[in-house]
DNA sequence: TTGTAGGCGTTATCAA
DNA sequence: TTGATAACGCCTACAA
């Protein structure tokens, strides 16, 4: 079965291909009865415009790339939902790229992005280097980084939709200072090192302002639940938990919870626990884990919206490509 | 900055564009010194072949579409990893489509898949109808369905990589029959209705063979953890739990666990619990929840591998497009 | 309002 | 071994 092209439709409707093109693209210069004739021909033949040919002709693919690390799938689901929904609304297709240690390096991904001639790119934090952004920039591909704040850069067409983790940590620590508590520890998450850095910076700043120094950054090898639990389980047999423990991901929070309880401490009496990233699993524990309500879906939605604006070169975003999203601390069972 | 084309490279290397095309595509008819000259020109200009133009010329995009429902994203992470890794190995790009109730219906997704001229499609179960597969088939787009077994169909180019949930349930129930236990209930998962159907079919068959009838299919509105827990919490206040409860997803298993314990029952003594889908959260509960070790990554990897074979029309898969994957029951704390 | 023709960047077929 | 040249399917001036 031969693939139907615009020529076939033109012949069927007895018009030129230009006219068919016009009705496809909703040009308003075409007379009503010929439009109908063309529409009928399209129906009859089951014609679908070839997006590839359109892309070539227009030098525009209406496609944007999303690149994220394989390991982060499970955690970025909501953000992705936001990205996808908004992309759909603006009729963009999505090319999806993942990076993983062995099989696909960021460098290859960039290569295929450039070849694909996508109109724009969404990057997740902790997944790329400045160098790679510069390459994309050389090829004039607009991009927006979603997640945390990127460090100052002179690269041109870059947007950033983020949570201010530095401030988040700073404020949280100060709240505990006010209650007279300064025995605080932060559990490292190796999957989100740039976020960790920002959290730590916020804590450091808060401590520094009180003339103190923060030194309970808990770091250990590997980073799944099991290794976290094993490490912490040991740890809390020899060290009593801090008055406040801050973790980034759910599995770490649950590891702290289980390890503490196993070591005979009870939450929140002996130890309060705050997890940065919120998800449903934190409501399945007992007690439920206090966490931040981060607008993940909106992070994605806003990022994609920003990108679409950048793609039409909307002047309204010219100097407004940094968007900080808000969040709310949700007190649950592991804090007083 | 003008985009570099094959012409620019040809001029720079002082050859014709045909020759450039040859070195790009590793044709072995080009003399070594001119190949080097061309390579240098490519380097110097930073030329990257335009995949869109290639797609047009070859009527082949080296791109496959993956379509899954937004809600299932979190659960299909591993499968997606498998899909992405293998796609990467065979140099396929991925177009990613999600379906959701409001914003993007399957019908629109199909439409954009056809327009995109992707070479093949991966479909997840419980996300499409036979009708939509027929449309893809009309446009001669090979597809493979991953997840559970699809019902018999005469549609041509369709592969299927699946878990045999019917058999899984049948075997499990029989195992309990052998222990003299026939008080079994199955908790419905509205997100995976076709899987539920198959599980139920397996249970029904086992019961029928014993001349009994299965009637503890627990169904309730909505399907997040909270609604599950609330429903079950009530339920177990008025009904004692079955000797064996089977759930599909983690959050339902945890809901059963928490609800039972809250109602004063203890697992596995009063009630055994088996969750079909395994994930890390089932090892964070106490006791850990018994579940099946399903080769999710392999499901994805095998599915994508099958699709790539179908795309080159490999005769080796002509009559071998149904692949059943195995699984293992992992006894943990909620079974004896 | 409609049609003609050139261009988008490659690949592939033929000649040379 | 290399170079013209015609597709690939569509869009868009420009002309009619």
XYZ file of C-alpha atoms (C1' of nucleotides) in Angstrom:
704
model
C 0.000 0.000 0.000
C 1.522 3.213 -1.228
C 1.753 5.982 1.269
C -0.660 8.778 0.573
C 0.952 12.140 -0.125
C -0.315 15.607 -0.677
C -0.216 14.934 -4.405
C -2.703 12.104 -4.136
C -5.060 14.301 -2.212
C -4.632 17.087 -4.752
C -5.448 14.786 -7.610
C -8.433 13.296 -5.810
C -9.834 16.738 -5.035
C -8.818 18.064 -8.406
C -6.825 20.985 -7.052
C -3.141 21.759 -6.819
C -1.030 20.573 -3.956
C -0.676 24.171 -2.827
C -4.355 24.292 -2.096
C -4.210 21.086 -0.129
C -1.353 22.514 1.850
C -3.479 25.532 2.572
C -6.365 23.593 4.001
C -4.020 21.463 6.075
C -2.565 24.585 7.573
C -5.868 26.340 8.067
C -5.029 29.116 5.699
C -8.077 31.308 5.421
C -7.692 32.233 1.795
C -9.261 29.061 0.467
C -12.848 29.078 -0.744
C -15.321 27.147 1.365
C -16.453 24.637 -1.220
C -12.947 23.713 -2.330
C -11.938 23.365 1.317
C -14.727 20.907 1.782
C -13.764 19.045 -1.357
C -10.211 18.771 -0.107
C -11.282 17.700 3.362
C -13.350 14.949 1.838
C -10.440 13.773 -0.248
C -8.278 13.732 2.873
C -10.895 11.714 4.729
C -11.380 9.327 1.892
C -7.730 8.607 1.358
C -6.823 8.667 5.032
C -4.143 11.209 4.365
C -1.900 12.298 7.240
C 0.618 15.068 6.633
C 4.209 13.896 6.834
C 5.687 15.736 9.782
C 9.174 14.955 8.572
C 8.645 16.716 5.275
C 6.998 19.582 7.091
C 9.959 19.785 9.379
C 12.327 19.961 6.475
C 10.346 22.604 4.674
C 9.855 24.782 7.722
C 13.129 24.157 9.490
C 11.010 23.486 12.532
C 10.134 20.155 14.011
C 7.644 21.146 16.724
C 9.506 18.679 18.852
C 11.345 19.237 22.071
C 13.764 16.924 23.779
C 13.557 15.946 27.411
C 16.651 14.468 28.925
C 16.884 12.953 32.352
C 18.858 10.298 34.112
C 17.454 6.795 34.196
C 17.835 6.569 37.914
C 15.599 9.556 38.432
C 12.574 8.215 36.570
C 10.678 7.176 39.591
C 11.190 10.516 41.281
C 10.452 12.805 38.402
C 7.164 11.297 37.392
C 5.066 14.265 38.351
C 7.409 16.754 36.741
C 7.248 14.734 33.585
C 3.481 14.764 33.732
C 3.567 18.533 33.853
C 6.007 18.701 30.980
C 3.998 16.303 28.851
C 0.654 17.934 29.465
C 1.843 21.374 28.502
C 3.750 20.055 25.516
C 0.550 18.414 24.388
C -1.384 21.637 24.767
C 1.047 23.470 22.540
C 1.238 20.585 20.134
C 4.851 19.748 20.677
C 6.126 16.248 20.273
C 8.549 14.870 22.815
C 11.826 13.181 22.123
C 12.834 11.381 25.258
C 16.452 10.785 26.156
C 17.879 9.091 29.182
C 21.375 8.984 30.475
C 22.812 6.074 32.373
C 26.244 5.152 33.514
C 26.999 2.394 31.074
C 24.958 2.678 27.989
C 24.183 6.242 27.206
C 26.405 9.109 28.061
C 25.269 12.685 28.007
C 27.611 13.397 25.147
C 25.863 10.955 22.829
C 22.516 12.304 23.860
C 23.554 15.825 22.940
C 24.771 14.529 19.617
C 21.457 12.942 18.762
C 19.565 15.985 19.972
C 21.463 18.158 17.567
C 20.945 15.780 14.694
C 17.257 15.535 15.408
C 16.876 19.283 14.974
C 14.513 19.565 17.890
C 13.308 23.064 18.598
C 14.246 23.066 22.259
C 15.464 21.013 25.176
C 14.424 20.397 28.768
C 17.258 19.390 31.051
C 16.987 17.996 34.546
C 19.483 19.044 37.143
C 22.351 16.831 38.122
C 22.543 15.330 34.733
C 24.768 17.493 32.635
C 27.734 19.777 32.724
C 28.179 23.379 31.714
C 30.175 22.189 28.769
C 27.239 20.296 27.369
C 25.004 23.303 27.731
C 27.539 25.271 25.777
C 27.425 22.788 22.944
C 23.662 23.047 22.739
C 24.024 26.779 22.829
C 26.449 26.759 19.923
C 23.830 25.028 17.887
C 21.331 27.628 19.006
C 19.026 25.241 20.777
C 17.007 26.981 23.485
C 16.881 25.065 26.719
C 15.373 25.219 30.150
C 16.779 23.545 33.189
C 14.278 22.248 35.693
C 14.912 21.295 39.289
C 17.325 23.422 41.180
C 19.008 26.709 40.550
C 21.818 26.630 38.055
C 24.995 28.453 38.755
C 25.484 31.761 37.054
C 26.384 31.393 33.432
C 26.748 33.598 30.452
C 25.107 31.123 28.159
C 22.434 32.779 26.125
C 19.143 31.084 25.660
C 18.709 29.244 28.940
C 15.701 29.216 31.200
C 15.580 27.870 34.730
C 12.583 26.722 36.733
C 13.608 25.711 40.189
C 13.152 25.225 43.867
C 15.382 27.320 46.057
C 16.816 24.553 48.201
C 19.353 26.840 49.798
C 16.647 29.026 51.234
C 14.558 26.018 52.138
C 17.300 24.616 54.328
C 18.234 27.991 55.740
C 14.690 28.698 56.860
C 14.165 25.244 58.284
C 17.314 25.351 60.352
C 16.486 28.787 61.674
C 13.082 27.573 62.731
C 14.761 24.949 64.861
C 17.281 27.443 66.177
C 14.357 29.466 67.439
C 13.182 26.443 69.366
C 16.649 26.165 70.841
C 17.601 23.173 68.766
C 20.892 23.129 66.948
C 21.667 19.413 66.882
C 20.822 18.863 63.240
C 22.064 16.431 60.658
C 21.698 16.203 56.910
C 21.760 12.867 55.113
C 23.492 12.929 51.771
C 21.734 11.798 48.616
C 24.236 10.791 46.010
C 21.618 10.921 43.272
C 21.080 14.621 43.752
C 24.402 16.081 44.591
C 23.740 19.575 43.346
C 20.597 19.744 45.444
C 22.595 18.483 48.409
C 25.129 21.194 47.875
C 22.462 23.843 47.953
C 20.816 22.422 51.047
C 24.139 22.284 52.778
C 24.921 25.839 51.744
C 21.688 27.009 53.340
C 22.431 25.161 56.554
C 25.982 26.467 56.624
C 24.739 30.002 56.200
C 22.285 29.658 59.062
C 24.940 28.200 61.345
C 27.482 30.807 60.322
C 25.100 33.594 61.221
C 24.944 32.183 64.736
C 28.688 31.889 64.894
C 28.468 28.137 64.789
C 29.614 25.539 62.372
C 27.608 22.737 60.852
C 29.309 19.366 60.919
C 26.732 16.609 60.750
C 26.649 15.848 57.095
C 25.979 12.132 57.015
C 27.504 10.518 53.975
C 27.896 6.870 53.066
C 28.498 4.699 50.071
C 25.778 3.630 47.748
C 22.323 4.998 48.037
C 19.484 2.587 47.897
C 17.167 1.874 50.784
C 19.027 -1.188 51.880
C 22.431 0.437 52.085
C 20.909 3.471 53.749
C 19.155 1.341 56.291
C 22.182 -0.807 56.982
C 24.397 2.174 57.468
C 21.980 4.101 59.611
C 21.075 1.057 61.585
C 24.679 0.734 62.614
C 25.058 4.432 63.036
C 22.194 4.794 65.457
C 23.459 1.949 67.569
C 26.543 3.991 68.360
C 25.268 7.521 67.996
C 22.046 8.948 69.230
C 20.102 10.626 66.439
C 20.197 14.356 66.085
C 17.227 16.299 67.302
C 16.459 16.992 63.662
C 17.410 14.829 60.708
C 16.958 16.112 57.183
C 16.856 13.740 54.222
C 16.272 14.360 50.570
C 14.473 11.291 49.249
C 11.717 9.115 50.608
C 13.752 5.954 50.904
C 16.315 7.727 53.022
C 13.658 9.154 55.264
C 12.115 5.737 55.705
C 15.550 4.298 56.401
C 16.090 6.869 59.133
C 12.667 6.188 60.541
C 13.121 2.440 60.628
C 16.702 2.594 61.886
C 15.856 5.002 64.679
C 12.876 3.010 65.802
C 14.877 -0.174 65.723
C 17.540 1.445 67.871
C 14.881 2.214 70.428
C 14.262 5.852 69.708
C 10.857 7.187 68.970
C 9.864 9.891 66.546
C 9.217 12.733 66.913
C 10.024 12.645 70.639
C 13.682 11.689 70.440
C 14.310 12.767 66.904
C 12.416 14.813 64.382
C 12.610 13.970 60.725
C 12.001 16.069 57.642
C 12.194 14.755 54.118
C 12.587 17.275 51.320
C 10.879 15.419 48.515
C 7.327 14.432 49.219
C 5.533 11.403 47.877
C 2.784 9.025 48.765
C 5.051 6.515 50.453
C 5.747 8.994 53.205
C 2.104 8.731 54.184
C 2.257 4.956 54.443
C 4.734 4.896 57.298
C 3.968 5.230 60.954
C 4.229 7.916 61.872
C 3.847 9.688 58.528
C 6.966 11.550 57.545
C 6.963 15.344 57.517
C 8.011 16.657 54.143
C 7.824 19.574 51.781
C 4.988 19.922 49.396
C 6.873 20.757 46.253
C 4.782 21.630 43.209
C 6.353 19.002 41.031
C 3.708 18.985 38.363
C 3.906 22.756 38.147
C 7.663 22.658 37.889
C 7.256 20.645 34.735
C 4.314 22.599 33.413
C 5.957 25.957 33.985
C 9.232 24.773 32.493
C 7.571 23.589 29.330
C 5.480 26.727 29.101
C 8.617 28.803 29.427
C 10.310 26.823 26.709
C 7.418 27.239 24.307
C 7.548 30.973 24.915
C 11.253 31.021 24.257
C 10.653 29.115 21.038
C 8.386 31.763 19.637
C 10.947 34.259 20.850
C 8.397 35.881 23.048
C 9.798 39.167 24.249
C 7.840 38.799 27.444
C 10.352 36.241 28.667
C 13.463 37.947 27.367
C 14.712 38.902 30.806
C 12.473 36.677 32.796
C 13.774 33.220 32.269
C 14.445 32.411 35.900
C 11.403 31.220 37.730
C 11.515 30.258 41.378
C 8.712 28.012 42.533
C 7.349 28.019 46.042
C 6.817 25.139 48.421
C 5.173 24.433 51.733
C 6.351 22.450 54.728
C 3.775 19.804 55.537
C 3.956 18.918 59.185
C 3.120 15.285 59.727
C 3.970 12.736 62.321
C 7.743 13.023 62.514
C 7.883 16.624 63.686
C 6.390 18.296 66.734
C 24.898 31.843 12.336
C 23.857 29.880 9.322
C 23.253 26.214 9.865
C 25.934 24.082 8.324
C 24.753 21.746 5.584
C 26.323 19.054 3.570
C 26.992 21.646 0.864
C 29.154 23.717 3.153
C 31.202 20.692 4.024
C 31.517 19.753 0.351
C 32.766 23.197 -0.519
C 35.191 23.276 2.386
C 36.629 19.882 1.448
C 36.439 20.664 -2.229
C 34.411 17.618 -3.150
C 30.817 17.058 -4.156
C 28.040 16.616 -1.665
C 27.716 13.029 -2.802
C 31.141 12.290 -1.457
C 30.369 13.909 1.850
C 27.249 11.828 2.085
C 29.387 8.776 1.484
C 31.782 9.450 4.308
C 28.902 10.236 6.649
C 27.392 6.889 5.880
C 30.623 4.955 6.049
C 30.532 3.962 2.440
C 33.718 2.092 1.671
C 34.146 3.313 -1.866
C 35.749 6.605 -0.895
C 39.498 7.014 -1.119
C 41.305 7.352 2.188
C 42.805 10.787 1.675
C 39.562 12.366 0.536
C 37.765 10.742 3.454
C 40.220 12.387 5.773
C 39.832 15.715 4.037
C 36.082 15.484 4.426
C 36.311 14.430 8.063
C 38.461 17.445 8.764
C 35.986 19.738 7.076
C 33.213 18.204 9.162
C 35.211 18.721 12.343
C 36.144 22.245 11.432
C 32.639 23.369 10.601
C 30.978 21.371 13.352
C 28.677 19.772 10.860
C 25.948 17.443 12.123
C 23.798 15.600 9.594
C 20.203 16.710 9.588
C 18.215 13.695 10.690
C 15.032 15.224 9.357
C 16.380 15.427 5.834
C 17.746 11.933 6.169
C 14.370 10.792 7.292
C 12.739 12.312 4.279
C 15.229 10.870 1.845
C 15.169 7.403 3.349
C 11.541 7.206 4.389
C 12.895 6.011 7.701
C 13.229 7.996 10.883
C 15.090 5.560 13.134
C 12.637 6.636 15.755
C 10.151 4.581 17.682
C 7.273 5.799 19.768
C 6.592 4.694 23.289
C 3.141 5.355 24.608
C 2.037 4.840 28.155
C -0.472 6.293 30.543
C 0.631 9.124 32.770
C -0.577 7.378 35.859
C 1.586 4.376 35.179
C 4.789 6.278 34.788
C 5.985 5.670 38.298
C 5.363 1.940 38.019
C 6.898 1.353 34.646
C 10.228 2.960 35.349
C 12.237 -0.224 35.063
C 10.502 -1.330 31.893
C 11.239 2.047 30.434
C 14.880 1.660 31.372
C 14.995 -1.582 29.462
C 13.293 -0.033 26.480
C 15.573 2.997 26.446
C 18.787 1.055 26.845
C 18.079 -1.260 23.972
C 16.802 1.562 21.786
C 20.065 3.332 22.443
C 22.078 0.284 21.502
C 20.338 0.053 18.150
C 20.508 3.789 17.663
C 16.819 4.456 17.730
C 15.441 7.727 18.966
C 12.427 7.695 21.221
C 9.288 9.712 20.827
C 7.488 9.637 24.118
C 3.740 9.924 24.365
C 1.565 9.847 27.429
C -2.139 9.500 27.711
C -4.186 11.033 30.468
C -7.851 11.450 31.102
C -8.207 15.117 30.388
C -5.492 16.388 28.187
C -4.328 13.725 25.848
C -6.481 10.986 24.543
C -5.134 7.926 22.869
C -6.724 8.976 19.628
C -4.655 12.155 19.407
C -1.541 10.236 20.300
C -2.121 7.818 17.436
C -2.646 10.747 15.134
C 0.673 12.326 16.021
C 2.440 8.977 15.840
C 1.272 8.532 12.290
C 2.255 12.046 11.328
C 5.677 11.613 12.868
C 6.398 8.664 10.601
C 8.054 6.723 13.374
C 9.285 3.301 12.375
C 7.543 1.410 15.148
C 5.563 1.704 18.356
C 5.716 0.265 21.849
C 2.391 0.104 23.611
C 1.765 -0.580 27.282
C -1.185 -2.677 28.279
C -4.356 -1.123 29.584
C -3.852 1.953 27.571
C -5.407 1.366 24.202
C -8.150 -0.426 22.416
C -8.123 -2.909 19.578
C -9.476 -0.212 17.340
C -6.414 1.938 17.860
C -4.142 -0.949 17.079
C -6.043 -1.414 13.873
C -5.436 2.176 12.896
C -1.720 1.815 13.431
C -1.845 -1.373 11.455
C -3.561 0.358 8.546
C -0.655 2.717 8.389
C 1.673 -0.241 8.495
C 3.369 0.683 11.711
C 4.840 -2.353 13.473
C 4.104 -2.447 17.171
C 4.798 -4.489 20.233
C 2.625 -4.586 23.283
C 4.401 -4.963 26.586
C 2.915 -6.039 29.892
C 0.249 -8.653 29.765
C -1.015 -10.985 27.131
C -3.186 -9.421 24.483
C -6.313 -11.128 23.377
C -6.180 -13.000 20.118
C -6.242 -10.724 17.145
C -5.782 -10.996 13.462
C -3.831 -7.779 13.278
C -0.667 -8.303 11.345
C 2.528 -6.845 12.594
C 2.092 -7.037 16.358
C 4.488 -8.405 18.907
C 3.721 -9.124 22.536
C 6.097 -9.427 25.457
C 4.231 -10.304 28.589
C 3.790 -11.881 31.956
C 1.244 -14.654 32.147
C -0.825 -13.334 35.012
C -3.502 -15.912 34.526
C -1.076 -18.725 35.178
C 0.547 -16.806 37.994
C -2.727 -16.564 39.879
C -3.729 -20.107 39.047
C -0.512 -21.535 40.422
C -0.563 -19.402 43.514
C -4.088 -20.359 44.425
C -3.371 -24.021 43.875
C -0.398 -23.781 46.177
C -2.693 -22.559 48.916
C -5.289 -25.190 48.096
C -2.603 -27.758 48.748
C -2.138 -26.292 52.189
C -5.852 -26.585 52.720
C -6.482 -22.885 52.381
C -9.262 -21.678 50.170
C -10.251 -18.456 51.869
C -8.600 -16.133 49.385
C -9.356 -12.612 48.258
C -8.144 -10.482 45.388
C -8.002 -6.707 45.673
C -8.900 -4.877 42.506
C -6.536 -2.383 40.920
C -8.427 0.008 38.731
C -5.239 1.146 37.044
C -4.585 -2.275 35.610
C -7.918 -3.720 34.761
C -6.741 -6.079 32.065
C -4.167 -7.543 34.414
C -6.870 -7.898 37.048
C -9.042 -9.730 34.593
C -6.299 -12.208 33.882
C -5.511 -12.751 37.538
C -9.155 -13.299 38.254
C -9.442 -15.721 35.352
C -6.606 -17.773 36.807
C -8.200 -17.856 40.223
C -11.580 -18.754 38.774
C -10.052 -21.609 36.866
C -8.342 -23.002 39.948
C -11.556 -22.765 41.973
C -13.602 -24.285 39.163
C -11.319 -27.262 38.998
C -12.093 -27.936 42.652
C -15.775 -27.507 42.049
C -15.795 -24.276 44.014
C -16.514 -20.735 43.125
C -14.388 -17.692 43.820
C -16.280 -14.755 45.252
C -13.916 -12.504 47.170
C -13.037 -9.937 44.591
C -12.598 -6.788 46.635
C -13.474 -3.711 44.625
C -13.902 -0.110 45.728
C -13.913 3.345 44.285
C -10.793 5.267 43.568
C -7.424 3.712 43.893
C -4.786 5.645 45.692
C -3.266 4.558 48.959
C -5.525 6.720 51.041
C -8.759 5.467 49.552
C -7.489 1.911 49.685
C -6.512 2.263 53.294
C -9.748 3.928 54.291
C -11.818 1.308 52.591
C -9.840 -1.613 53.907
C -9.615 -0.137 57.347
C -13.388 -0.156 57.522
C -13.596 -3.489 55.822
C -11.368 -5.272 58.286
C -13.280 -3.875 61.213
C -16.295 -5.808 60.074
C -14.758 -8.722 58.210
C -11.837 -10.783 59.206
C -9.186 -10.859 56.513
C -8.956 -13.846 54.223
C -6.218 -16.321 54.869
C -4.576 -15.063 51.719
C -4.950 -11.604 50.212
C -3.605 -10.871 46.761
C -2.972 -7.315 45.617
C -1.514 -5.957 42.435
C 0.344 -2.796 43.383
C 2.564 -1.843 46.279
C 0.304 0.821 47.703
C -2.558 -1.620 47.918
C -0.413 -4.192 49.620
C 0.750 -1.637 52.136
C -2.834 -0.547 52.659
C -3.827 -4.121 53.408
C -0.878 -4.521 55.728
C -1.596 -1.361 57.661
C -5.337 -1.901 57.766
C -5.014 -5.474 58.997
C -2.519 -4.570 61.657
C -4.657 -1.692 62.789
C -7.631 -4.012 63.084
C -5.594 -6.204 65.391
C -4.592 -8.933 63.019
C -1.032 -9.903 62.499
C 0.684 -11.010 59.346
C 1.416 -13.654 58.287
C -0.251 -15.482 61.201
C -3.826 -14.314 60.688
C -3.537 -13.335 57.091
C -0.966 -13.870 54.398
C -0.361 -11.221 51.800
C 1.091 -11.425 48.309
C 1.651 -8.437 46.067
C 2.093 -9.079 42.369
C 4.265 -6.150 41.442
C 7.491 -5.924 43.356
C 9.345 -2.770 44.259
C 11.640 -1.414 46.871
C 8.896 -0.010 49.051
C 7.735 -3.511 49.846
C 11.030 -4.046 51.628
C 10.569 -0.981 53.798
C 7.511 -2.247 55.576
C 7.416 -4.508 58.590
C 7.124 -7.255 57.854
C 8.383 -7.045 54.284
C 5.714 -7.882 51.770
C 5.964 -11.090 49.752
C 5.818 -10.348 46.052
C 6.745 -11.600 42.627
C 10.086 -10.833 41.154
C 9.044 -9.757 37.701
C 11.850 -9.049 35.231
C 10.665 -5.551 34.452
C 13.855 -4.318 32.898
C 13.953 -7.394 30.683
C 10.349 -6.924 29.677
C 11.340 -3.578 28.245
C 14.623 -4.727 26.793
C 13.119 -7.774 25.122
C 10.202 -5.757 23.779
C 12.463 -3.189 22.188
C 14.747 -5.853 20.817
C 11.773 -7.601 19.282
C 10.602 -4.368 17.721
C 13.986 -3.650 16.180
C 13.964 -7.115 14.687
C 10.521 -6.568 13.268
C 11.698 -3.301 11.784
C 14.394 -4.952 9.737
C 11.788 -7.545 8.862
C 13.879 -10.243 10.363
C 12.445 -13.556 9.294
C 13.614 -15.079 12.534
C 10.731 -13.394 14.335
C 8.099 -13.926 11.690
C 6.169 -16.474 13.714
C 7.753 -15.805 17.013
C 6.386 -12.492 18.116
C 4.837 -13.682 21.358
C 7.302 -13.842 24.174
C 6.288 -14.940 27.644
C 8.595 -13.844 30.417
C 9.110 -15.762 33.610
C 8.877 -14.621 37.207
C 9.651 -15.881 40.660
C 7.690 -15.693 43.860
C 9.822 -14.047 46.522
C 8.732 -15.200 49.926
C 9.182 -12.487 52.469
C 7.561 -11.581 55.736
C 3.895 -11.686 54.870
C 3.715 -15.339 53.916
C 4.557 -18.456 55.866
C -8.803 32.263 -4.821
C -5.708 29.073 -7.057
C -1.509 27.202 -9.451
C 3.626 27.087 -10.554
C 8.121 26.508 -9.191
C 11.976 26.747 -6.112
C 13.813 25.294 -1.784
C 14.432 22.549 2.754
C 19.078 18.768 3.369
C 19.802 14.163 2.355
C 20.319 9.701 -0.231
C 20.698 6.992 -4.334
C 21.120 6.104 -9.195
C 23.817 6.764 -13.155
C 27.482 8.424 -15.662
C 31.904 9.790 -16.005
C 36.524 6.702 -6.951
C 33.843 10.808 -7.802
C 30.098 14.029 -9.499
C 25.450 15.393 -11.457
C 20.774 14.926 -10.711
C 16.428 13.178 -9.493
C 13.707 11.897 -5.733
C 11.692 12.313 -0.602
C 6.882 15.367 0.809
C 5.857 19.654 2.021
C 5.675 25.046 2.311
C 5.669 29.498 0.339
C 6.637 33.343 -2.507
C 5.156 34.810 -6.785
C 2.295 34.779 -10.686
C -1.986 34.131 -12.729
